[in-house]
Short mmCIF file of C-alpha atoms in Angstrom, two decimals:
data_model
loop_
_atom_site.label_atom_id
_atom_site.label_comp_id
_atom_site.label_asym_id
_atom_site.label_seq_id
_atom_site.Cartn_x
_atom_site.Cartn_y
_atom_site.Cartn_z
CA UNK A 803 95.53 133.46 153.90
CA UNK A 804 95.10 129.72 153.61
CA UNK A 805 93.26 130.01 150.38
CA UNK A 806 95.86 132.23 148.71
CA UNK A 807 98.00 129.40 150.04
CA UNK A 808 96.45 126.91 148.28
CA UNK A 809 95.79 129.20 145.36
CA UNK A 810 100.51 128.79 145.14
CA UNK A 811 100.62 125.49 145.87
CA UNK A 812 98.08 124.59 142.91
CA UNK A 813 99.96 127.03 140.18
CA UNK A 814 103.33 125.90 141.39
CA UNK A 815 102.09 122.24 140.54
CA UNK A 816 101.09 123.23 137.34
CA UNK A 817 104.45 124.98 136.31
CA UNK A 818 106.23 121.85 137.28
CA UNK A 819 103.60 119.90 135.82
CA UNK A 820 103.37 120.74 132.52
CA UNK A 821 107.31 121.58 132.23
CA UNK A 822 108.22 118.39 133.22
CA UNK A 823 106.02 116.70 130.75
CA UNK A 824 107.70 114.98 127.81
CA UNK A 825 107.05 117.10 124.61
CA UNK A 826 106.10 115.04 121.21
CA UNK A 827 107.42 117.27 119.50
CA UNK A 828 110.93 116.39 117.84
CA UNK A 829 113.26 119.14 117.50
CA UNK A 830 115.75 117.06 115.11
CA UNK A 831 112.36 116.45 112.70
CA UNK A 832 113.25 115.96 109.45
CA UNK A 833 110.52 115.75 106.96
CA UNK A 834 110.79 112.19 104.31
CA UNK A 835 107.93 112.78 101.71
CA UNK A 836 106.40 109.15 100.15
CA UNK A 837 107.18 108.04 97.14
CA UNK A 838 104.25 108.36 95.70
CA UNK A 839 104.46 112.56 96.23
CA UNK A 840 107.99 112.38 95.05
CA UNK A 841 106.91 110.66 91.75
CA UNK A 842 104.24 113.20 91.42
CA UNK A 843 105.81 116.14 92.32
CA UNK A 844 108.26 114.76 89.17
CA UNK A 845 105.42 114.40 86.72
CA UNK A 846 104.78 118.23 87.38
CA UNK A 847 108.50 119.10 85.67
CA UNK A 848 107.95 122.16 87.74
CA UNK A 849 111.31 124.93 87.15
CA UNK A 850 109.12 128.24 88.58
CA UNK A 851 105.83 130.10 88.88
CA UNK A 852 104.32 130.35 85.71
CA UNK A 853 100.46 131.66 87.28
CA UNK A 854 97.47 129.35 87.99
CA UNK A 855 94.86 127.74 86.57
CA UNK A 856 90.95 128.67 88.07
CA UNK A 857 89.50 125.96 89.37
CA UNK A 858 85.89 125.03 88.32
CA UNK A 859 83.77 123.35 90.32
CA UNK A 860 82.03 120.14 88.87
CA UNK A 861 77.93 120.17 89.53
CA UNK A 862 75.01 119.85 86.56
CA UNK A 863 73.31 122.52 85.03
CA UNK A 864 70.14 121.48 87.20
CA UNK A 865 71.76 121.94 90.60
CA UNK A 866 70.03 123.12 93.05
CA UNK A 867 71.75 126.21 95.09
CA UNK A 868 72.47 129.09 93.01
CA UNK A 869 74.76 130.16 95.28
CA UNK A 870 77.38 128.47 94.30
CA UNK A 871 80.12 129.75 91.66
CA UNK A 872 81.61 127.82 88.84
CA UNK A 873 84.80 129.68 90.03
CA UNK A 874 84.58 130.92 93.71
CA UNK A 875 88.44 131.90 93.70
CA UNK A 876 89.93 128.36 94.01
CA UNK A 877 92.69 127.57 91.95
CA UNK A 878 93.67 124.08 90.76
CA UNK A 879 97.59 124.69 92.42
CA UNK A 880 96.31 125.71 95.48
CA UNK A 881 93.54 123.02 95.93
CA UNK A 882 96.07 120.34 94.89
CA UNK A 883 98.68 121.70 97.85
CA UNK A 884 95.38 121.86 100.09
CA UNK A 885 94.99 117.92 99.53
CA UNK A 886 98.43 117.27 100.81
CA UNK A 887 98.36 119.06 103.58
CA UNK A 888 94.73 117.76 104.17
CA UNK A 889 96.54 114.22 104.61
CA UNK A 890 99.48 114.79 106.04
CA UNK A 891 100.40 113.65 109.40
CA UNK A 892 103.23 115.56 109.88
CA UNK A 893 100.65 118.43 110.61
CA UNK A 894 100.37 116.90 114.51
CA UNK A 895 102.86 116.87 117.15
CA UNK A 896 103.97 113.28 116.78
CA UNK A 897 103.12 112.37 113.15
CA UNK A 898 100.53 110.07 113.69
CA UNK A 899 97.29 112.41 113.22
CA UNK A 900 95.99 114.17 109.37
CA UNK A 901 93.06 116.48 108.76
CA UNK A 902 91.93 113.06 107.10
CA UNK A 903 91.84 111.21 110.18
CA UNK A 904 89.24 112.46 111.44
CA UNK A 905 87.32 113.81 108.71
CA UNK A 906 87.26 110.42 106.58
CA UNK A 907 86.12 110.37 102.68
CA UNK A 908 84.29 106.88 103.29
CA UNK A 909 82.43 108.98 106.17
CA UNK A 910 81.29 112.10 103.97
CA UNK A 911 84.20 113.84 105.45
CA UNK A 912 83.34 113.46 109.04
CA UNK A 913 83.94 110.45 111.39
CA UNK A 914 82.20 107.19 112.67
CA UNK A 915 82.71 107.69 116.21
CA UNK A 916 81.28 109.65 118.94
CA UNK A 917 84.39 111.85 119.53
CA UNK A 918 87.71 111.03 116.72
CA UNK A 919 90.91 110.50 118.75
CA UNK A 920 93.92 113.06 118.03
CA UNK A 921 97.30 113.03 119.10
CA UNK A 922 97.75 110.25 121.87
CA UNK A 923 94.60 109.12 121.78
CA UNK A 924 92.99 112.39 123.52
CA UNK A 925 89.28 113.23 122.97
CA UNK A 926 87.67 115.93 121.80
CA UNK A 927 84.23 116.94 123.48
CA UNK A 928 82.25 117.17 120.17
CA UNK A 929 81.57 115.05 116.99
CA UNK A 930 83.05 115.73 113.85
CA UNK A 931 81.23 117.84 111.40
CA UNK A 932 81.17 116.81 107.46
CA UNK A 933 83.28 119.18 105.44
CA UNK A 934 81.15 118.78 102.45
CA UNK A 935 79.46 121.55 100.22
CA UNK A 936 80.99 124.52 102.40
CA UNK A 937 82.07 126.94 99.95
CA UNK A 938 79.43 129.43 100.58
CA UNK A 939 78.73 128.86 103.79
CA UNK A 940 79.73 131.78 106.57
CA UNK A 941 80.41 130.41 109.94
CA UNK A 942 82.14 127.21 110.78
CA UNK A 943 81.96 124.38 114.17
CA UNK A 944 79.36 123.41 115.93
CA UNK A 945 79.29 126.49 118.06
CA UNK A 946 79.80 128.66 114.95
CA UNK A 947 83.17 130.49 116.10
CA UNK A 948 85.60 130.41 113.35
CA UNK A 949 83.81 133.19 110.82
CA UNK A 950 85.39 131.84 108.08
CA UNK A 951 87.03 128.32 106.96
CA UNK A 952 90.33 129.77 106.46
CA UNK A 953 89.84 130.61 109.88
CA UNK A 954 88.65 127.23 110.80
CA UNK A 955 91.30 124.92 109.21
CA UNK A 956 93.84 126.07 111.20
CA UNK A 957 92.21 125.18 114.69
CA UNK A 958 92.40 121.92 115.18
CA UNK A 959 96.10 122.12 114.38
CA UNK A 960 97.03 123.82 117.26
CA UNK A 961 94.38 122.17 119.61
CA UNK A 962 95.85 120.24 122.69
CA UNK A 963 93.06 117.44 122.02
CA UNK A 964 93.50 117.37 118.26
CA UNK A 965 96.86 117.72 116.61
CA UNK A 966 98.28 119.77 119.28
CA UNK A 967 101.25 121.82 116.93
CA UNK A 968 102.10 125.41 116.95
CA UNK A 969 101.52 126.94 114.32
CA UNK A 970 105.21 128.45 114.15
CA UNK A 971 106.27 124.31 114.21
CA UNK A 972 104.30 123.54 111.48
CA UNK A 973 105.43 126.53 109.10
CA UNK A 974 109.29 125.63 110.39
CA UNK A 975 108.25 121.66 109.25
CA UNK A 976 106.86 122.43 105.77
CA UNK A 977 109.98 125.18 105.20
CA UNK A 978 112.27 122.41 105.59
CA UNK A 979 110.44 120.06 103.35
CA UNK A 980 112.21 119.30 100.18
CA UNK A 981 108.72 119.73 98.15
CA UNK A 982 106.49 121.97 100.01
CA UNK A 983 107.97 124.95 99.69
CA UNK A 984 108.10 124.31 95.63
CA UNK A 985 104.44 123.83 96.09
CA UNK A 986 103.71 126.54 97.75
CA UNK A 987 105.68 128.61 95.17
CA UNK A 988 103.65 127.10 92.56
CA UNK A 989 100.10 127.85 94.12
CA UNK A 990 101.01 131.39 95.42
CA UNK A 991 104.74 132.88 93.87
CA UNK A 992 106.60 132.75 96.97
CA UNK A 993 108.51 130.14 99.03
CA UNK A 994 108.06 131.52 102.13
CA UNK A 995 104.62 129.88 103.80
CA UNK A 996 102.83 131.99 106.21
CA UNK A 997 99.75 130.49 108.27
CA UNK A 998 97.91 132.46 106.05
CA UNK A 999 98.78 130.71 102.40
CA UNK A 1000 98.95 127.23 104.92
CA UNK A 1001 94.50 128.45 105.85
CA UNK A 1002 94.00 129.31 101.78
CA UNK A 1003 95.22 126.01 100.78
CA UNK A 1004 93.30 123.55 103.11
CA UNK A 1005 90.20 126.41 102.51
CA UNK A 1006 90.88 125.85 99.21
CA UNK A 1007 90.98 122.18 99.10
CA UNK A 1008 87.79 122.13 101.32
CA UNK A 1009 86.18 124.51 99.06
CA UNK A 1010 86.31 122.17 96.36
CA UNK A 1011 84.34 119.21 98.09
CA UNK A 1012 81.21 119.24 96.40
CA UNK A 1013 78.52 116.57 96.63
CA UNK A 1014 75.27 116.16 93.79
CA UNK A 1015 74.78 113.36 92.99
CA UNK A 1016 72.66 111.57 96.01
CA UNK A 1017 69.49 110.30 94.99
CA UNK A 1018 67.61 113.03 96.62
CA UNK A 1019 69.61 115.51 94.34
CA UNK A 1020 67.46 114.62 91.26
CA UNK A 1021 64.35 113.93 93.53
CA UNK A 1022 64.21 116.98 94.13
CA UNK A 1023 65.76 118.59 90.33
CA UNK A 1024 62.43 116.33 89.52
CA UNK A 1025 60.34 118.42 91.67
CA UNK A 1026 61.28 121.60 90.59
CA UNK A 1027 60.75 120.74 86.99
CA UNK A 1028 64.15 120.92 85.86
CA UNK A 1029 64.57 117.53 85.25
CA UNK A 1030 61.86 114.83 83.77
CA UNK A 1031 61.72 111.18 85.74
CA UNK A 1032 62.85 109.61 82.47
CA UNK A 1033 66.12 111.85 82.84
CA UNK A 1034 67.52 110.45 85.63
CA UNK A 1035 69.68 107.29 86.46
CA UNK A 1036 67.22 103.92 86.18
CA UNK A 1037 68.70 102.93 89.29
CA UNK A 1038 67.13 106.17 91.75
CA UNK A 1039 63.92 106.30 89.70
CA UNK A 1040 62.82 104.06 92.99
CA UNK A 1041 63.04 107.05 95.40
CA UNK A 1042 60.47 109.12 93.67
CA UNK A 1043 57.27 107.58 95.63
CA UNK A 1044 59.36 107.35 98.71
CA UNK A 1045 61.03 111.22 98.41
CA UNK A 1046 56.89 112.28 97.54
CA UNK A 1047 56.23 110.06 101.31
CA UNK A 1048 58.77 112.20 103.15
CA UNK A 1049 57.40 115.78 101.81
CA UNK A 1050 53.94 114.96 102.74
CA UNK A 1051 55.42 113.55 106.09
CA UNK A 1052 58.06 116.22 107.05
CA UNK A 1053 60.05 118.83 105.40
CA UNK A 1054 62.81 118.18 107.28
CA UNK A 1055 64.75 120.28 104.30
CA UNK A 1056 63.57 123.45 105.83
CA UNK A 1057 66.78 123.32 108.06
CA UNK A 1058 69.12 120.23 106.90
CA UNK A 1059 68.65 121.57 103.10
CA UNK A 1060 70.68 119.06 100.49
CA UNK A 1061 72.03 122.15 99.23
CA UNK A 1062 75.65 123.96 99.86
CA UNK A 1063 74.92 126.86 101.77
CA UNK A 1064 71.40 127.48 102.32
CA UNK A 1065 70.22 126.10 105.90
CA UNK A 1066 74.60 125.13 106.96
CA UNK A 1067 74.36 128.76 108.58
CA UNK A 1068 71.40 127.59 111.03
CA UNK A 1069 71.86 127.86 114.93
CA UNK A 1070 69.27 125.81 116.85
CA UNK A 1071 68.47 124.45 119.84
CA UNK A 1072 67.23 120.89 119.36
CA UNK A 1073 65.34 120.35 122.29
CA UNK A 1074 68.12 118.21 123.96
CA UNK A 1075 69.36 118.70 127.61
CA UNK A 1076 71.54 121.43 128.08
CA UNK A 1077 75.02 120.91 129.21
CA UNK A 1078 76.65 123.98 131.32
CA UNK A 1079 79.90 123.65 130.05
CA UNK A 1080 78.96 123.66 126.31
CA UNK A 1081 76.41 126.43 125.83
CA UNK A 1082 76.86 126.59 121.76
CA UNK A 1083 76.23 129.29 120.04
CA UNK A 1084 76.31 131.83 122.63
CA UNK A 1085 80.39 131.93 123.16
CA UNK A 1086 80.06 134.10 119.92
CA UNK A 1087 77.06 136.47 120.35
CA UNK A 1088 76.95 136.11 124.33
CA UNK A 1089 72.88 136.73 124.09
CA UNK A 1090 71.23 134.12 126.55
CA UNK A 1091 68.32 133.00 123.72
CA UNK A 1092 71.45 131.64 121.86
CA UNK A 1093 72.47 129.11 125.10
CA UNK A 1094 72.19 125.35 123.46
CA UNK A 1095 72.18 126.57 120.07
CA UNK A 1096 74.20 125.07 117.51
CA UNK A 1097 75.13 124.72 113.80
CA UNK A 1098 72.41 122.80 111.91
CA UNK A 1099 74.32 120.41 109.57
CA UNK A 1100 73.55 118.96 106.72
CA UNK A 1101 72.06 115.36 106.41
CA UNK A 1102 73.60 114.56 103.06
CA UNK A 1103 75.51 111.03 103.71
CA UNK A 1104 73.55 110.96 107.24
CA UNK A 1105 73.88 107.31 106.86
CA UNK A 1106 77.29 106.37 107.05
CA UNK A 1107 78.31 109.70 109.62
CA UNK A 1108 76.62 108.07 112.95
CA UNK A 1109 76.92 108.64 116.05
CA UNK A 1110 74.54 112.03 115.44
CA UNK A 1111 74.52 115.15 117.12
CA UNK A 1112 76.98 118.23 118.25
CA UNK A 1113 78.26 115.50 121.33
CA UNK A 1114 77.21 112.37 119.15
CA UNK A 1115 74.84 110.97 122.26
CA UNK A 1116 72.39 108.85 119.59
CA UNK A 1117 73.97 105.80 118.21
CA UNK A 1118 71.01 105.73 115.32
CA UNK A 1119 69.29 107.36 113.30
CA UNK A 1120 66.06 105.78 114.91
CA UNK A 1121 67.02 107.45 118.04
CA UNK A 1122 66.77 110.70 116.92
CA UNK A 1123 63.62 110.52 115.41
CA UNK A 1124 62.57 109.15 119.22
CA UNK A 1125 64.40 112.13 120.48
CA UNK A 1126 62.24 115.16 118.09
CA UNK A 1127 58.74 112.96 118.70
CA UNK A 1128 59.09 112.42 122.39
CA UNK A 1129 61.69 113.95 124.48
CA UNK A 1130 62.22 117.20 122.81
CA UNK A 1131 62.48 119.82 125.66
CA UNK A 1132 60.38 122.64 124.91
CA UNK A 1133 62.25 125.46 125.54
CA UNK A 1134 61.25 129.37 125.46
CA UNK A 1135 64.23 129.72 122.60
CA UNK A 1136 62.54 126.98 120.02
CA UNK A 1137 62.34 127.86 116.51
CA UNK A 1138 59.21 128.24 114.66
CA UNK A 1139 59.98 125.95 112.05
CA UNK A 1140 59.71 123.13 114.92
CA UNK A 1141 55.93 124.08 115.33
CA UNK A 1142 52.80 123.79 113.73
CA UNK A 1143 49.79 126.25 113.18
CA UNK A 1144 48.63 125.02 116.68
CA UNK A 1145 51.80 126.42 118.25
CA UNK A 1146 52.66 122.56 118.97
CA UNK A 1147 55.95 120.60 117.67
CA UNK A 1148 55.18 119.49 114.73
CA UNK A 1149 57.20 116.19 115.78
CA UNK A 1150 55.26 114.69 118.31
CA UNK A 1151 52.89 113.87 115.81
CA UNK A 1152 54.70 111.16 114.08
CA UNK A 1153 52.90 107.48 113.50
CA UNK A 1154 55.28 104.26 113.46
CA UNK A 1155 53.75 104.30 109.80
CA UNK A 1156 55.82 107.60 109.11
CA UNK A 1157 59.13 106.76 110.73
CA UNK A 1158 58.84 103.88 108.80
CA UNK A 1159 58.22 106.02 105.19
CA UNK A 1160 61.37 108.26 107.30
CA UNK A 1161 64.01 105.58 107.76
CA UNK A 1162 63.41 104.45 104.44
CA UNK A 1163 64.13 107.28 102.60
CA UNK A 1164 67.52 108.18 104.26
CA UNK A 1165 69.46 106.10 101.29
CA UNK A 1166 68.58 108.98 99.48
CA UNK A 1167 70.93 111.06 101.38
CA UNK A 1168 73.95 109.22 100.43
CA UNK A 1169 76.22 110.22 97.81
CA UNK A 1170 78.14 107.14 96.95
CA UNK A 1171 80.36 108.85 94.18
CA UNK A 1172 81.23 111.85 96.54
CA UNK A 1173 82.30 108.58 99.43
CA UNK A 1174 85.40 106.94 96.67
CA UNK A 1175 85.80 110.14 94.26
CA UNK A 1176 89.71 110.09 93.70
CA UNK A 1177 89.73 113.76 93.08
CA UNK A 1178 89.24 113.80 97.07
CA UNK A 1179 91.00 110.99 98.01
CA UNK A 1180 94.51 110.36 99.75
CA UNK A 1181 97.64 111.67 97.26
CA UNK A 1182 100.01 110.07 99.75
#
């Protein structure tokens, strides 16, 4: 009897809780576009739907993931939509929080914090992935729940911690807006936006984020014989000896591949400490030897995207390697490619002399044109 007592008192608290608390949302909103998207929006001398233009994607002959279409379905109307709605703040409940803001260009399209702030300051529980080179790739957050990125891009609108706005909101917002629905018109023949053309665009947009040209790129175009030494740019020439170094010392490629793709649809467990309340990879299959799994992510820009892992608890890239040669928990769920012939993680092994050959080879990771290319910049 007490206990259903207590079980009242604690849901009547709630209900007056949470309806009592001051919305951000603004019922009177009324969307005021920059100048700068006016003035474009001008250039365009749009009067209708006229179709759409494919959209190629930009990566040399040599690249290395055949995967990857010139033309995966994007178009150039829709990805141009995606990158305003990518930016804009008016996608969170008070205005103040973009797609952009936490997933930065300057970053590799993730963040430099542990856990990015949304709306009010509120933190999320896990580090911001890189939305880089995801166009083929088939399941999408650290835990690997969204089973497709038009399925993703629409999450963190609605999430309390994030941008916290309904959906229904958002579509109202943008139908109100004295360009959008134009936009939207132009990238898909109809003015009325539906969540689903609102997940095609920002797919669409993310799609089109495509990163070649880090110095590891051509070291390793070099060592598959599609490109001579002589080919590539004088200034990356320098990696060669050191990318050689890290092959000898560890393929860590087998899992965080350069690549789009190949090695991004990876669940492991790392060997960390296993937190209760995030168990990874199992909320989607619900098999225990997936508890503590998560998405392996790529290490392209790994350089300028600290903190590092799914809950960002090493501040350097130094720690990690500490973390895979000597506190790795073994667990019964460990992947192969962690071992060696012996049966014994192939980590531990590592001399200072090797983390040193390690930590200076991670510039090669780092795609500088991908960090200030205008194509994915801010349109606002």
């Amino acid at each position: 009897m007490r206990i259903a007592l207590i079980v009242q008192k604690i849901v009547l608290f709630n209900m007056l809780f949470f309806a009592c608390r001051p919305s951000l949302r603004n019922p009177n909103y009324k969307p005021q576009p920059s100048e700068r998207m006016v003035q474009w929006f001008k250039s365009l001398n749009y009067s209708g739907f006229r179709g759409t233009t494919p959209y190629l994607l930009e990566y040399p002959w040599w690249y290395m993931n055949p995967n990857v279409e010139r033309n995966p379905g994007l178009t150039y109307e829709a990805v141009e939509l995606g990158r305003f709605l990518f930016y804009d703040k008016d996608l969170s409940a008070d205005s103040t929080i973009a797609c952009a803001s936490c997933h930065k260009q300057q970053f590799g399209f993730a963040d430099n914090v542990r856990f990015s702030p949304g709306v009010k300051g509120r933190l999320g529980k896990r580090n911001t992935m890189p939305l880089v080179n995801l166009v083929s790739d088939r399941r999408f957050f650290w835990d690997g729940r969204a089973a497709s990125l038009e399925e993703q891009v629409l999450m963190p609108i609605e999430e309390f911690n994030e941008m916290d706005l309904p959906l229904d909101e958002l579509i109202d917002r943008l139908q109100k807006h004295p360009i959008y629905p134009a936009l939207f018109e132009r990238a898909f023949n109809t003015r009325k936006i539906t969540r689903e053309l609102i997940a095609s665009a920002l797919a669409q947009f993310v799609k089109s984020i495509i990163s070649y040209s880090a110095p590891d790129d051509y070291m390793r175009a070099v060592d598959a014989n599609k490109l001579k030494l002589s080919q590539i740019p004088a200034e990356m020439r320098k990696y060669w000896p050191i990318y050689l170094k890290n092959v000898q010392i560890m393929n860590c490629g087998a899992c965080h591949t350069m690549v789009a793709a190949a090695g991004q649809n990876m669940f492991e467990d790392a060997g960390l400490e296993e937190n209760p309340e995030d168990v990874g990879y199992y909320v989607v299959t619900r098999k225990e030897e997936d508890k503590g799994k998560f998405k392996v992510p790529t290490i392209r820009n790994l350089e300028v995207t600290a903190p590092y892992m799914h809950d960002g608890r090493f501040a350097t890239l130094r720690e990690v390697i500490e973390h895979y040669r000597s506190k790795m928990i073994r667990k019964k769920n460990i992947s192969p490619l962690y071992l060696d012939s012996q049966n014994r993680i192939k980590t531990t092994t590592l001399t200072e002399e090797q983390i040193a050959v390690m930590m200076e080879g991670f510039p090669m990771y780092t795609d500088k044109k991908l960090l200030s290319d205008p194509r994915y910049g801010n349109p606002f």
